[in-house]
CSV table of N, CA, C and O in Angstrom, one decimal:
chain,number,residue,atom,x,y,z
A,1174,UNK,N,174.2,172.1,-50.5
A,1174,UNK,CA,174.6,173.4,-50.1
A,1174,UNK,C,174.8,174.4,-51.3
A,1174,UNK,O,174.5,175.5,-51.3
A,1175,UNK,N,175.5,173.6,-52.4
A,1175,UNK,CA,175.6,174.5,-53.5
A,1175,UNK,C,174.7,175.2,-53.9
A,1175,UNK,O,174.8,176.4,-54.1
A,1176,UNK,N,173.3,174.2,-54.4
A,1176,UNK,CA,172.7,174.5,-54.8
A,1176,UNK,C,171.5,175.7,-54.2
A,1176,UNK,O,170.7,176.4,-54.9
A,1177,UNK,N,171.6,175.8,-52.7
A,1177,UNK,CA,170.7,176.6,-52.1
A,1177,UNK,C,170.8,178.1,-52.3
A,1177,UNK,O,170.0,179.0,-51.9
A,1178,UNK,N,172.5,178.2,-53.3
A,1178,UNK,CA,172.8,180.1,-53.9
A,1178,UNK,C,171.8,180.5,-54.6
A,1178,UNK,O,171.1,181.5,-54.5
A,1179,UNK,N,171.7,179.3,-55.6
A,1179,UNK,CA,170.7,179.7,-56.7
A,1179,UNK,C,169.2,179.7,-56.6
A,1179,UNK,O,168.4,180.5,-57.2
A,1180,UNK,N,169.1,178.3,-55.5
A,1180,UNK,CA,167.6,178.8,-55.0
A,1180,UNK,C,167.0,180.0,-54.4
A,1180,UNK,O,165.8,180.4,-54.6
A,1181,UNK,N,168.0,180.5,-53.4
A,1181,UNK,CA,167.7,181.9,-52.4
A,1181,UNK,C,167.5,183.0,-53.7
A,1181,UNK,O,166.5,183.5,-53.6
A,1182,UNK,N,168.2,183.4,-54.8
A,1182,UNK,CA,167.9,184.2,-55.5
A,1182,UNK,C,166.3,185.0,-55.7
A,1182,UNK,O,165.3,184.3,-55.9
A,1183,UNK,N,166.2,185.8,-55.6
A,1183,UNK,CA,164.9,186.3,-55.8
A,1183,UNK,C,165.0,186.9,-57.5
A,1183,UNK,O,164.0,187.2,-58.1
A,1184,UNK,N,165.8,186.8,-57.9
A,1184,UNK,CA,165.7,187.4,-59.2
A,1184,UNK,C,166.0,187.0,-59.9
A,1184,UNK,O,167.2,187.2,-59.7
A,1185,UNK,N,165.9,186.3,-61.4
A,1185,UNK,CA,166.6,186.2,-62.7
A,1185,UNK,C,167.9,186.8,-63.2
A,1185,UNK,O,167.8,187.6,-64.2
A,1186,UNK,N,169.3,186.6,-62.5
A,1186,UNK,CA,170.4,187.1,-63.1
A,1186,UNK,C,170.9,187.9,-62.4
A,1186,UNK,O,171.7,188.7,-62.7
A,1187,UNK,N,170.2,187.7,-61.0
A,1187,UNK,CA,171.0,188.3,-59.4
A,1187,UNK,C,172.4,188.0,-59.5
A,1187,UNK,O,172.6,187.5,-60.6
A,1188,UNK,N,173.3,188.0,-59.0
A,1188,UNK,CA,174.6,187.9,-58.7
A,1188,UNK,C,175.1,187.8,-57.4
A,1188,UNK,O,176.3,187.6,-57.2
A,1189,UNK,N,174.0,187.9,-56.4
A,1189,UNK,CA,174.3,187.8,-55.2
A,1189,UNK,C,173.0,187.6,-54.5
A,1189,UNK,O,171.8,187.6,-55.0
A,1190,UNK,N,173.5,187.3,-53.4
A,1190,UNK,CA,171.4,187.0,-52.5
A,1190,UNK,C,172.0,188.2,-51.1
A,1190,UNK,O,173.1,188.4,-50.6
A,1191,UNK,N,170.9,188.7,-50.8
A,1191,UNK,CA,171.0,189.8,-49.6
A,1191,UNK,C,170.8,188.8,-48.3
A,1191,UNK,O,169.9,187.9,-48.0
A,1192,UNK,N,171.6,189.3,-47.6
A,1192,UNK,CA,172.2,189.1,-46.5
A,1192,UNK,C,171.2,188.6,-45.7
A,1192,UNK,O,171.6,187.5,-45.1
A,1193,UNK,N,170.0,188.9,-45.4
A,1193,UNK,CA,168.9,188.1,-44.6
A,1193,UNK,C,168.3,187.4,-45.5
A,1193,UNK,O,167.1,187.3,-45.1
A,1194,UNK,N,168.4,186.5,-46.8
A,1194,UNK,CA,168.2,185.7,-47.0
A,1194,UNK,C,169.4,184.5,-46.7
A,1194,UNK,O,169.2,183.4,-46.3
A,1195,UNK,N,170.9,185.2,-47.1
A,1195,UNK,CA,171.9,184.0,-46.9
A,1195,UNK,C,172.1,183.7,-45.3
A,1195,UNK,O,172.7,182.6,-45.1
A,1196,UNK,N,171.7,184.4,-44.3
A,1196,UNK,CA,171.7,183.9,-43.3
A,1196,UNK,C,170.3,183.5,-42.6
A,1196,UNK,O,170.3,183.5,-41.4
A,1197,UNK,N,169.3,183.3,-43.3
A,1197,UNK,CA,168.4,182.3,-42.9
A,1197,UNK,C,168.6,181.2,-43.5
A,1197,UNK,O,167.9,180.2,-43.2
A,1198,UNK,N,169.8,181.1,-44.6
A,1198,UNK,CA,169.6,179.8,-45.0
A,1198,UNK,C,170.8,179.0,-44.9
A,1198,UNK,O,171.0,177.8,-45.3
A,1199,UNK,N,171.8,180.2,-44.2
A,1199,UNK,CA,172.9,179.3,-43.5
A,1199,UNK,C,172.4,179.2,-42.0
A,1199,UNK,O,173.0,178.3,-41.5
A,1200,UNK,N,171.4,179.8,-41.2
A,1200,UNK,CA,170.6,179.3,-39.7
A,1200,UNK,C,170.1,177.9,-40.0
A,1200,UNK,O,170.0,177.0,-39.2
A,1201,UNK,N,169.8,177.8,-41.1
A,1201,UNK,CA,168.9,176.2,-41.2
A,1201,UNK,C,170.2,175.2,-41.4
A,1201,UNK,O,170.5,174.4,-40.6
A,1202,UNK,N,171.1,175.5,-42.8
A,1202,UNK,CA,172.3,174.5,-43.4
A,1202,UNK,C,173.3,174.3,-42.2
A,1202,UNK,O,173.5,173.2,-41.8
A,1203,UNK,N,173.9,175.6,-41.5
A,1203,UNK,CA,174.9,175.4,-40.3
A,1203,UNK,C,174.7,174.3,-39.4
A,1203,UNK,O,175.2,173.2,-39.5
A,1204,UNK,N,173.6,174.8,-38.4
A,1204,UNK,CA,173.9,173.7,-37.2
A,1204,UNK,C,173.3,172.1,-38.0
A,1204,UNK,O,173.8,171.1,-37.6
A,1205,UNK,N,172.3,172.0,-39.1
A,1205,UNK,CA,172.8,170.4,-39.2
A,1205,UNK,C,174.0,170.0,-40.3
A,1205,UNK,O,174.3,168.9,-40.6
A,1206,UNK,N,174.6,171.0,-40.5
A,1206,UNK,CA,176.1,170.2,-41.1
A,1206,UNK,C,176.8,170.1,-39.9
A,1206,UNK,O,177.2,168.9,-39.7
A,1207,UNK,N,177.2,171.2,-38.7
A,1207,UNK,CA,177.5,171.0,-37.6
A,1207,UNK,C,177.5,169.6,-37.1
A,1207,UNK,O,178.5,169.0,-36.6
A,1208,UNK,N,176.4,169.3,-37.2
A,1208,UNK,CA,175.7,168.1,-36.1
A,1208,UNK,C,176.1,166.7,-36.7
A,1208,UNK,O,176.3,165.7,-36.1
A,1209,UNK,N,176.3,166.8,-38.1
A,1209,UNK,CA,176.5,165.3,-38.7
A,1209,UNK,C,177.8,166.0,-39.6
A,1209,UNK,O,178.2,167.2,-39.6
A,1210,UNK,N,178.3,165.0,-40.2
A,1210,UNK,CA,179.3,165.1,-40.9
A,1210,UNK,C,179.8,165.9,-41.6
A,1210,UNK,O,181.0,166.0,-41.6
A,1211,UNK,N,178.6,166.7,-42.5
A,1211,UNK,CA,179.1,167.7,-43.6
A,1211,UNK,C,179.9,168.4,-42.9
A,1211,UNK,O,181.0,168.0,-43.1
A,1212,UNK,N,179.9,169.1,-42.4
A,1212,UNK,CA,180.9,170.0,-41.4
A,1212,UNK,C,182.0,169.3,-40.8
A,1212,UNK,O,182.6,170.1,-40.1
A,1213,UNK,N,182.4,168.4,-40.8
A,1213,UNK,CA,183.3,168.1,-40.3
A,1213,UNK,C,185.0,168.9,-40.1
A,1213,UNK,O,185.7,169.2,-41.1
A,1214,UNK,N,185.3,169.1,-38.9
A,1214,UNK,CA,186.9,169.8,-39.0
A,1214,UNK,C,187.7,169.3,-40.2
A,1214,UNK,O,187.7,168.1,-40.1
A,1215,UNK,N,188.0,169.5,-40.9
A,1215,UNK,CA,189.3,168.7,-41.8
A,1215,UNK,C,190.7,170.0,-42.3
A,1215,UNK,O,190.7,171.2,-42.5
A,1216,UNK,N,191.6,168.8,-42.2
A,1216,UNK,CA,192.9,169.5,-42.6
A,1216,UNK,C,192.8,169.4,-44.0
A,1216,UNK,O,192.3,168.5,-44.7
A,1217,UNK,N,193.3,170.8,-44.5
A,1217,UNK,CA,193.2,171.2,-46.3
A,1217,UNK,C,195.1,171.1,-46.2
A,1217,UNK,O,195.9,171.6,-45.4
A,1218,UNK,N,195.4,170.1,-47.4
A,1218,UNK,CA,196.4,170.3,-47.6
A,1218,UNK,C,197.0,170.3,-49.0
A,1218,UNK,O,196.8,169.3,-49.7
A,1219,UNK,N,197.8,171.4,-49.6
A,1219,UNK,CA,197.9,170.9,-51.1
A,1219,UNK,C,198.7,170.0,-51.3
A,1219,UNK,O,199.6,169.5,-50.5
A,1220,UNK,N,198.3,169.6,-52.7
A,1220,UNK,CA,199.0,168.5,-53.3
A,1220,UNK,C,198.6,168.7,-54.7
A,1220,UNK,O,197.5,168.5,-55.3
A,1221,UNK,N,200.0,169.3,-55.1
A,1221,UNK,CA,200.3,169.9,-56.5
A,1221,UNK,C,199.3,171.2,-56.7
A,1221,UNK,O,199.4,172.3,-56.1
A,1222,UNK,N,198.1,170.8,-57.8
A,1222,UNK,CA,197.2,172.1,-57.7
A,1222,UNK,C,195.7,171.5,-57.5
A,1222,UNK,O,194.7,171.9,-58.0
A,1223,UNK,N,195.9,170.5,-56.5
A,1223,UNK,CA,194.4,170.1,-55.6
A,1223,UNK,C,194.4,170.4,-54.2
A,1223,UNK,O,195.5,170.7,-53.7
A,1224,UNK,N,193.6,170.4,-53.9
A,1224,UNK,CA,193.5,170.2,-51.9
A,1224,UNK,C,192.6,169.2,-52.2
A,1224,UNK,O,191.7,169.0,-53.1
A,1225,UNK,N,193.4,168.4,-50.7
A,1225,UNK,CA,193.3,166.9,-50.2
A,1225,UNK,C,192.7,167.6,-48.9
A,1225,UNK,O,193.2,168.6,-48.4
A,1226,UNK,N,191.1,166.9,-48.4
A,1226,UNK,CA,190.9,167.0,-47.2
A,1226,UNK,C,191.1,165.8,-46.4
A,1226,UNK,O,191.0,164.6,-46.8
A,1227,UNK,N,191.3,166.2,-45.1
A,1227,UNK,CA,191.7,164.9,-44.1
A,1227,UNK,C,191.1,165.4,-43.3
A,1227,UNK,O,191.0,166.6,-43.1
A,1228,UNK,N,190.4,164.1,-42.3
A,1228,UNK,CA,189.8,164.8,-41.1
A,1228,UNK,C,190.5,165.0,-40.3
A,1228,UNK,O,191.2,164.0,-40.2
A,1229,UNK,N,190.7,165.8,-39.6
A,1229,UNK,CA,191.3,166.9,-38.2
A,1229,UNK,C,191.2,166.1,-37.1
A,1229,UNK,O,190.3,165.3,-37.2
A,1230,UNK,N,191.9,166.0,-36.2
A,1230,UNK,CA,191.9,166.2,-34.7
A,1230,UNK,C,191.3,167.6,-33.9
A,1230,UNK,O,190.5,167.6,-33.0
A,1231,UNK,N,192.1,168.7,-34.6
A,1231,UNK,CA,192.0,169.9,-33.9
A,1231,UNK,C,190.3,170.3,-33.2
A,1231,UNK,O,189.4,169.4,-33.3
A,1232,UNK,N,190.2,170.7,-32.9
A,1232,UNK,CA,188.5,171.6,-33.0
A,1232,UNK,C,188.4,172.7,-34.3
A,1232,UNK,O,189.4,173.3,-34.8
A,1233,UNK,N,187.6,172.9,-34.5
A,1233,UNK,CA,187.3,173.8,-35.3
A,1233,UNK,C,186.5,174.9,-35.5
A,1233,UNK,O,187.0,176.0,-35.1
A,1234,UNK,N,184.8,175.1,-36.2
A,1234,UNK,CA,183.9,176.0,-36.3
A,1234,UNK,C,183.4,175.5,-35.2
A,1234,UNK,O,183.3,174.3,-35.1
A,1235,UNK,N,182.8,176.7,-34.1
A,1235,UNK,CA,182.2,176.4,-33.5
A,1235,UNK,C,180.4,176.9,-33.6
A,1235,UNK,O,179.9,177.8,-34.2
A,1236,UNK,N,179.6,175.9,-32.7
A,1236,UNK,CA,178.3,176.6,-33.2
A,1236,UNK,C,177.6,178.2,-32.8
A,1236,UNK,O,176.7,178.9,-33.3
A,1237,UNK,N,178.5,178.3,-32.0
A,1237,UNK,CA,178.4,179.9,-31.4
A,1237,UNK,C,179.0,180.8,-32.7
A,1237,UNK,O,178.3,181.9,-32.8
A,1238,UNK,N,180.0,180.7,-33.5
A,1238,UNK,CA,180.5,181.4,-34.4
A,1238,UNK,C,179.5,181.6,-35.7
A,1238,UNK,O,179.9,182.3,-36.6
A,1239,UNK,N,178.3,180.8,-35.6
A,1239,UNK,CA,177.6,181.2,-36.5
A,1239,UNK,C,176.8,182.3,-35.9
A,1239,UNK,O,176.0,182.9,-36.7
A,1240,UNK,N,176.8,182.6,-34.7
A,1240,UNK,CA,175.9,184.1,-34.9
A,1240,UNK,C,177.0,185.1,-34.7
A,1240,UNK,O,176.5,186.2,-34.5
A,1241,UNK,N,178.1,185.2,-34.8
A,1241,UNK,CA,179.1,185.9,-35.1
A,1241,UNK,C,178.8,186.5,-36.4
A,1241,UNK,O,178.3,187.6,-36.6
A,1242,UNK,N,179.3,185.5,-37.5
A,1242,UNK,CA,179.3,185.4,-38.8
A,1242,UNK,C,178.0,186.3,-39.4
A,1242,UNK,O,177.9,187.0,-40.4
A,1243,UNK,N,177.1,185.9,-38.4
A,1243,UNK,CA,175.6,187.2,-39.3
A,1243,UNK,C,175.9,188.2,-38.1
A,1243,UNK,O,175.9,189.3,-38.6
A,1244,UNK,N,176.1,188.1,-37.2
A,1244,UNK,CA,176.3,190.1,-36.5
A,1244,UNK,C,177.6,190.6,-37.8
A,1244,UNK,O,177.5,191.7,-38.2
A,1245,UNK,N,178.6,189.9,-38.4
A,1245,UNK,CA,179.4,190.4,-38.7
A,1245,UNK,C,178.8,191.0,-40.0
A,1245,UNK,O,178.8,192.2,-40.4
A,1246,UNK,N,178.2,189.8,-40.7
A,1246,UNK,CA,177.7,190.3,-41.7
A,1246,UNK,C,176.6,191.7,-42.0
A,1246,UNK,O,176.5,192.5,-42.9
A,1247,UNK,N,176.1,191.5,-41.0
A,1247,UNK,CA,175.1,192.8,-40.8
A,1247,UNK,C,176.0,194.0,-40.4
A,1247,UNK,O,175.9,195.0,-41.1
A,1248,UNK,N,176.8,194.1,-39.4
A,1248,UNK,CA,177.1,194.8,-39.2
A,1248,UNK,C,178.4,195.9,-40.6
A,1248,UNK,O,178.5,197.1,-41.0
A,1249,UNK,N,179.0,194.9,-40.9
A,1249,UNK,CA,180.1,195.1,-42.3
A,1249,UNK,C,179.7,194.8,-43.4
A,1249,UNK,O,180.3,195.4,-44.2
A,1250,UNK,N,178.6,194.0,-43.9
A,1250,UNK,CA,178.6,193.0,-45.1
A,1250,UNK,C,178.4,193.5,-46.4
A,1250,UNK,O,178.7,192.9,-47.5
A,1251,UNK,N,177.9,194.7,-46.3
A,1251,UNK,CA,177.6,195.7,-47.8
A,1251,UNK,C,175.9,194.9,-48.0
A,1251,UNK,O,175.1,194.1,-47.4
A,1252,UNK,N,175.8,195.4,-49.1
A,1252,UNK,CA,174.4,194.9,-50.0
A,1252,UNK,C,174.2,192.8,-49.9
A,1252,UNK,O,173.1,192.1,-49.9
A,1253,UNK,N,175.4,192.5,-49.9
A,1253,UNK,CA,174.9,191.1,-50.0
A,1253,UNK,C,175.8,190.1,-50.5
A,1253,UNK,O,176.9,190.4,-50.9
A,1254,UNK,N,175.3,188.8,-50.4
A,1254,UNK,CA,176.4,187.8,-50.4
A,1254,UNK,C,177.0,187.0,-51.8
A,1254,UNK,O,176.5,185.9,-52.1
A,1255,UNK,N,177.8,187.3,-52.3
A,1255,UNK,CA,178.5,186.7,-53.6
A,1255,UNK,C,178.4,185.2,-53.6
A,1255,UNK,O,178.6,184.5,-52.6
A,1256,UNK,N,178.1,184.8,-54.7
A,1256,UNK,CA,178.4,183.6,-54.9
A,1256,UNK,C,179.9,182.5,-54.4
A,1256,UNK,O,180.1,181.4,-54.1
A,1257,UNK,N,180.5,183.4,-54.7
A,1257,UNK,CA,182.0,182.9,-54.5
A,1257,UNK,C,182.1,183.0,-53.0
A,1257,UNK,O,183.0,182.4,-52.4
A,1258,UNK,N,181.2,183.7,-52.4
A,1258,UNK,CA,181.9,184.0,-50.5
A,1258,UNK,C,180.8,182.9,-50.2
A,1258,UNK,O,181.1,182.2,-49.3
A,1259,UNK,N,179.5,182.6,-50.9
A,1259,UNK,CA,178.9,181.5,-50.5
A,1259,UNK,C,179.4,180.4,-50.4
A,1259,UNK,O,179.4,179.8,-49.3
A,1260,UNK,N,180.0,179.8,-51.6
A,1260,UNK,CA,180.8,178.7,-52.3
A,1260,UNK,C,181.8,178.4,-51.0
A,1260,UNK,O,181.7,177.3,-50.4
A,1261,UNK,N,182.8,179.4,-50.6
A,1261,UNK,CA,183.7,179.7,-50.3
A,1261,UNK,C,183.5,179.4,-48.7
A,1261,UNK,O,184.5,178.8,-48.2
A,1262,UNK,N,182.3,179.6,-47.7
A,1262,UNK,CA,182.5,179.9,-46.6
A,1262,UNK,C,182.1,178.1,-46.1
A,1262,UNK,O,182.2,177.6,-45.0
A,1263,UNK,N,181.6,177.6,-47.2
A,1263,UNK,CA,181.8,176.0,-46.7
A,1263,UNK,C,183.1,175.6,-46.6
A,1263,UNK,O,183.2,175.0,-45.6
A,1264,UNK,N,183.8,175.8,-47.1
A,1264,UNK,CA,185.3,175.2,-47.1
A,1264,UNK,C,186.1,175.7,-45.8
A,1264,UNK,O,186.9,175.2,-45.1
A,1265,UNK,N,185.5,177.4,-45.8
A,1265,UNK,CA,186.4,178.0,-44.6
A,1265,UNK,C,185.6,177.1,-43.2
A,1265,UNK,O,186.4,176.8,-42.3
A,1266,UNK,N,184.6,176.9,-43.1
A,1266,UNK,CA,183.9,176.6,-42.1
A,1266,UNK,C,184.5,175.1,-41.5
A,1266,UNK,O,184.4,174.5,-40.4
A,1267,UNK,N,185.1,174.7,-42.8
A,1267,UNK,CA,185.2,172.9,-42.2
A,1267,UNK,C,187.0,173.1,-42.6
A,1267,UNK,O,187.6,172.1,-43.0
A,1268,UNK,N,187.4,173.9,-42.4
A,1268,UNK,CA,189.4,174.0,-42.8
A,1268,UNK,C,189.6,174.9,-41.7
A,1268,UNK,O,190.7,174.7,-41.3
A,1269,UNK,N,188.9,175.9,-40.7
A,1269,UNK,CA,189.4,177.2,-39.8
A,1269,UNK,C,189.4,176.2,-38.4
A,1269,UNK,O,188.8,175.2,-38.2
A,1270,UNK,N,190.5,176.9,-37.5
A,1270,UNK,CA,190.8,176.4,-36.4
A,1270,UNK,C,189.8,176.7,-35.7
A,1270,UNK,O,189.1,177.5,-36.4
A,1271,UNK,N,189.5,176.6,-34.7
A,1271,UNK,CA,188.7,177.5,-33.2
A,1271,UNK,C,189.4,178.6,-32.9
A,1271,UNK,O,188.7,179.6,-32.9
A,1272,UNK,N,190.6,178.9,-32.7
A,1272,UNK,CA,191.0,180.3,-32.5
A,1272,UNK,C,191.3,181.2,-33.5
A,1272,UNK,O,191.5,182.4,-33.2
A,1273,UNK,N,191.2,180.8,-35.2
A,1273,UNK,CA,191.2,181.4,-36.7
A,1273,UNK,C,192.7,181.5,-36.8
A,1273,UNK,O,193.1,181.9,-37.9
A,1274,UNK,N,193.6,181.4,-35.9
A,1274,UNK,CA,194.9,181.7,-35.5
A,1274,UNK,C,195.8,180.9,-37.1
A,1274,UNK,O,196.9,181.3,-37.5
A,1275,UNK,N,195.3,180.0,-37.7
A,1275,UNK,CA,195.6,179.5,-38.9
A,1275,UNK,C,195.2,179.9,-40.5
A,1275,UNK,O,195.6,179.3,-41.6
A,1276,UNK,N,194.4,181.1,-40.4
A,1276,UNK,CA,193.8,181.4,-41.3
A,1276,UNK,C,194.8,182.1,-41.9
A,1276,UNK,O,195.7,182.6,-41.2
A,1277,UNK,N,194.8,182.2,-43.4
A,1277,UNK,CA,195.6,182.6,-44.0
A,1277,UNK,C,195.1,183.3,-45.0
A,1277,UNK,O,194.4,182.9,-45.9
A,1278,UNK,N,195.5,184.6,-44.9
A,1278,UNK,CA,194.9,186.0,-45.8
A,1278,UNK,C,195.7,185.7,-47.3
A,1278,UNK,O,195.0,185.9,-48.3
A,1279,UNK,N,196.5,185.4,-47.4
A,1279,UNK,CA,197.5,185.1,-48.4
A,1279,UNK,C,196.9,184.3,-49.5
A,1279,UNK,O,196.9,184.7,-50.7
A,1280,UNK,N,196.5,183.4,-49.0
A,1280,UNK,CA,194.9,182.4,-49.9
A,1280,UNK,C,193.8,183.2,-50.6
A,1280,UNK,O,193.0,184.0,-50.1
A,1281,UNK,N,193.9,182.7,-51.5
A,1281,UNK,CA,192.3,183.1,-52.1
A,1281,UNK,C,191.0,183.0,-51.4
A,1281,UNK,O,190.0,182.5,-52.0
A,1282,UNK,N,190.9,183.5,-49.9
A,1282,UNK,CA,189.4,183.5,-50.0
A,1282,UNK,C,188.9,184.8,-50.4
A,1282,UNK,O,189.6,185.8,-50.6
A,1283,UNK,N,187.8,184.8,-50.7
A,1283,UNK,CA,187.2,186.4,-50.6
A,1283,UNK,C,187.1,187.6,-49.8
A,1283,UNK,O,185.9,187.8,-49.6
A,1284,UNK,N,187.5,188.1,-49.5
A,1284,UNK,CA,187.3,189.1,-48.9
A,1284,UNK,C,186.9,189.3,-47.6
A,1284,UNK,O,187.5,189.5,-46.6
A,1285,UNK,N,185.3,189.1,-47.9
A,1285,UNK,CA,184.6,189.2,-46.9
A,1285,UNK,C,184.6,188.2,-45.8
A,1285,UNK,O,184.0,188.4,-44.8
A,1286,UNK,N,185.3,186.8,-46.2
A,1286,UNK,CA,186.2,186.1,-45.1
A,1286,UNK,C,187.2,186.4,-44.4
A,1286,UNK,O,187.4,186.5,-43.2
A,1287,UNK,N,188.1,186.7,-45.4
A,1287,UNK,CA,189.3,187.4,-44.7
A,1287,UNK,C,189.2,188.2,-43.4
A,1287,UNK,O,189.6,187.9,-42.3
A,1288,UNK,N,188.4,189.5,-43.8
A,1288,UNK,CA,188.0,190.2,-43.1
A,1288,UNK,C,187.4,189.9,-41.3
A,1288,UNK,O,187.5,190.5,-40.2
A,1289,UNK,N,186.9,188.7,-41.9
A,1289,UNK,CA,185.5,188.3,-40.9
A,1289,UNK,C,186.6,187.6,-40.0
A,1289,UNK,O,186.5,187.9,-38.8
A,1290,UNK,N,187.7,186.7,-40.4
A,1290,UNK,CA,188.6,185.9,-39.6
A,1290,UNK,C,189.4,186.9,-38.4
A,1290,UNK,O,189.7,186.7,-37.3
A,1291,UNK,N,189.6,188.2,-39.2
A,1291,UNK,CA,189.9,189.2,-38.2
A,1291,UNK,C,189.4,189.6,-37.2
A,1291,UNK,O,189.6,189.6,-36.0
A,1292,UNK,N,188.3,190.1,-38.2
A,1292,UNK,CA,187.0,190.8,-36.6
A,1292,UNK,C,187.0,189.9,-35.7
A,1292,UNK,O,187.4,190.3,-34.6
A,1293,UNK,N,186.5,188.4,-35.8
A,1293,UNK,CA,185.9,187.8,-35.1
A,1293,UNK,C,187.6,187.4,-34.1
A,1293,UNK,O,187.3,187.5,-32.9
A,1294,UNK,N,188.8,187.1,-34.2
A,1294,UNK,CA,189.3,186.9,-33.9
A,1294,UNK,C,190.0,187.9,-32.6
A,1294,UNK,O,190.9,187.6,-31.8
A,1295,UNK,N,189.5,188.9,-32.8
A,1295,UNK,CA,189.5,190.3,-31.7
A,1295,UNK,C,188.2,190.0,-30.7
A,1295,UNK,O,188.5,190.3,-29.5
A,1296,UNK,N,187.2,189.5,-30.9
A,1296,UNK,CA,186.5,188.9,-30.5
A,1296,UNK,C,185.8,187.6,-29.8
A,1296,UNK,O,184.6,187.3,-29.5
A,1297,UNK,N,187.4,186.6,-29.7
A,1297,UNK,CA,187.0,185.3,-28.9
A,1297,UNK,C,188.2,185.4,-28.3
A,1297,UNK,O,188.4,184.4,-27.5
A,1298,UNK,N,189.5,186.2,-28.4
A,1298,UNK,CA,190.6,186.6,-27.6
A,1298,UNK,C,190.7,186.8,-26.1
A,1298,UNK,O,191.8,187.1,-25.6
């Protein structure tokens, strides 16, 4: 997964990949992390200055929320996808509840998660 930031680049010393590249290549990565393990729900919990994942009971990402995630992006997303909100939206994807009702703005995600936990949460209400 990490590695597919650097591949999607079209340019030598990009800083970001545009938005219809990172979501053709989260349409392929999502539904099979979905489907097998990579994705799995898991509880993020600290411990000291690590997070411990454990797998969940709860439910979590669902496969319908990935076409959320690119309407949202197109619709809000600016020029394109940071490395860090790349990095970043694996972890939100396998730590967020099904209702986002646990997300926490307070946390260091990026932004353009933050943001998206809102929208979308006006939107499965």
């Amino acid at each position: 997964y990490n590695y597919t930031f650097d591949f999607a680049k079209t340019e030598t010393g990009q800083r970001s990949i545009s938005i219809e590249n990172a979501c053709a290549f989260w349409g392929l990565l999502l539904p099979a992390g979905l489907k097998g393990r990579a994705l799995q729900h898991m509880d993020a919990k600290a411990d000291g200055e690590e997070v411990v994942y454990t797998p969940s009971r709860e439910p979590g990402w669902k496969q319908e929320y990935n076409d959320l995630w690119f309407e949202y992006l197109n619709e809000k997303g600016g020029k394109g996808v940071s490395k860090d909100t790349w990095l970043m939206f694996f972890d939100f994807v396998r730590t967020i509840d099904d209702k986002f009702e646990k997300h926490d703005v307070e946390a260091a995600w990026p932004s353009a998660i933050d943001d998206f936990a809102v929208w979308v949460k006006s939107r499965i209400d």
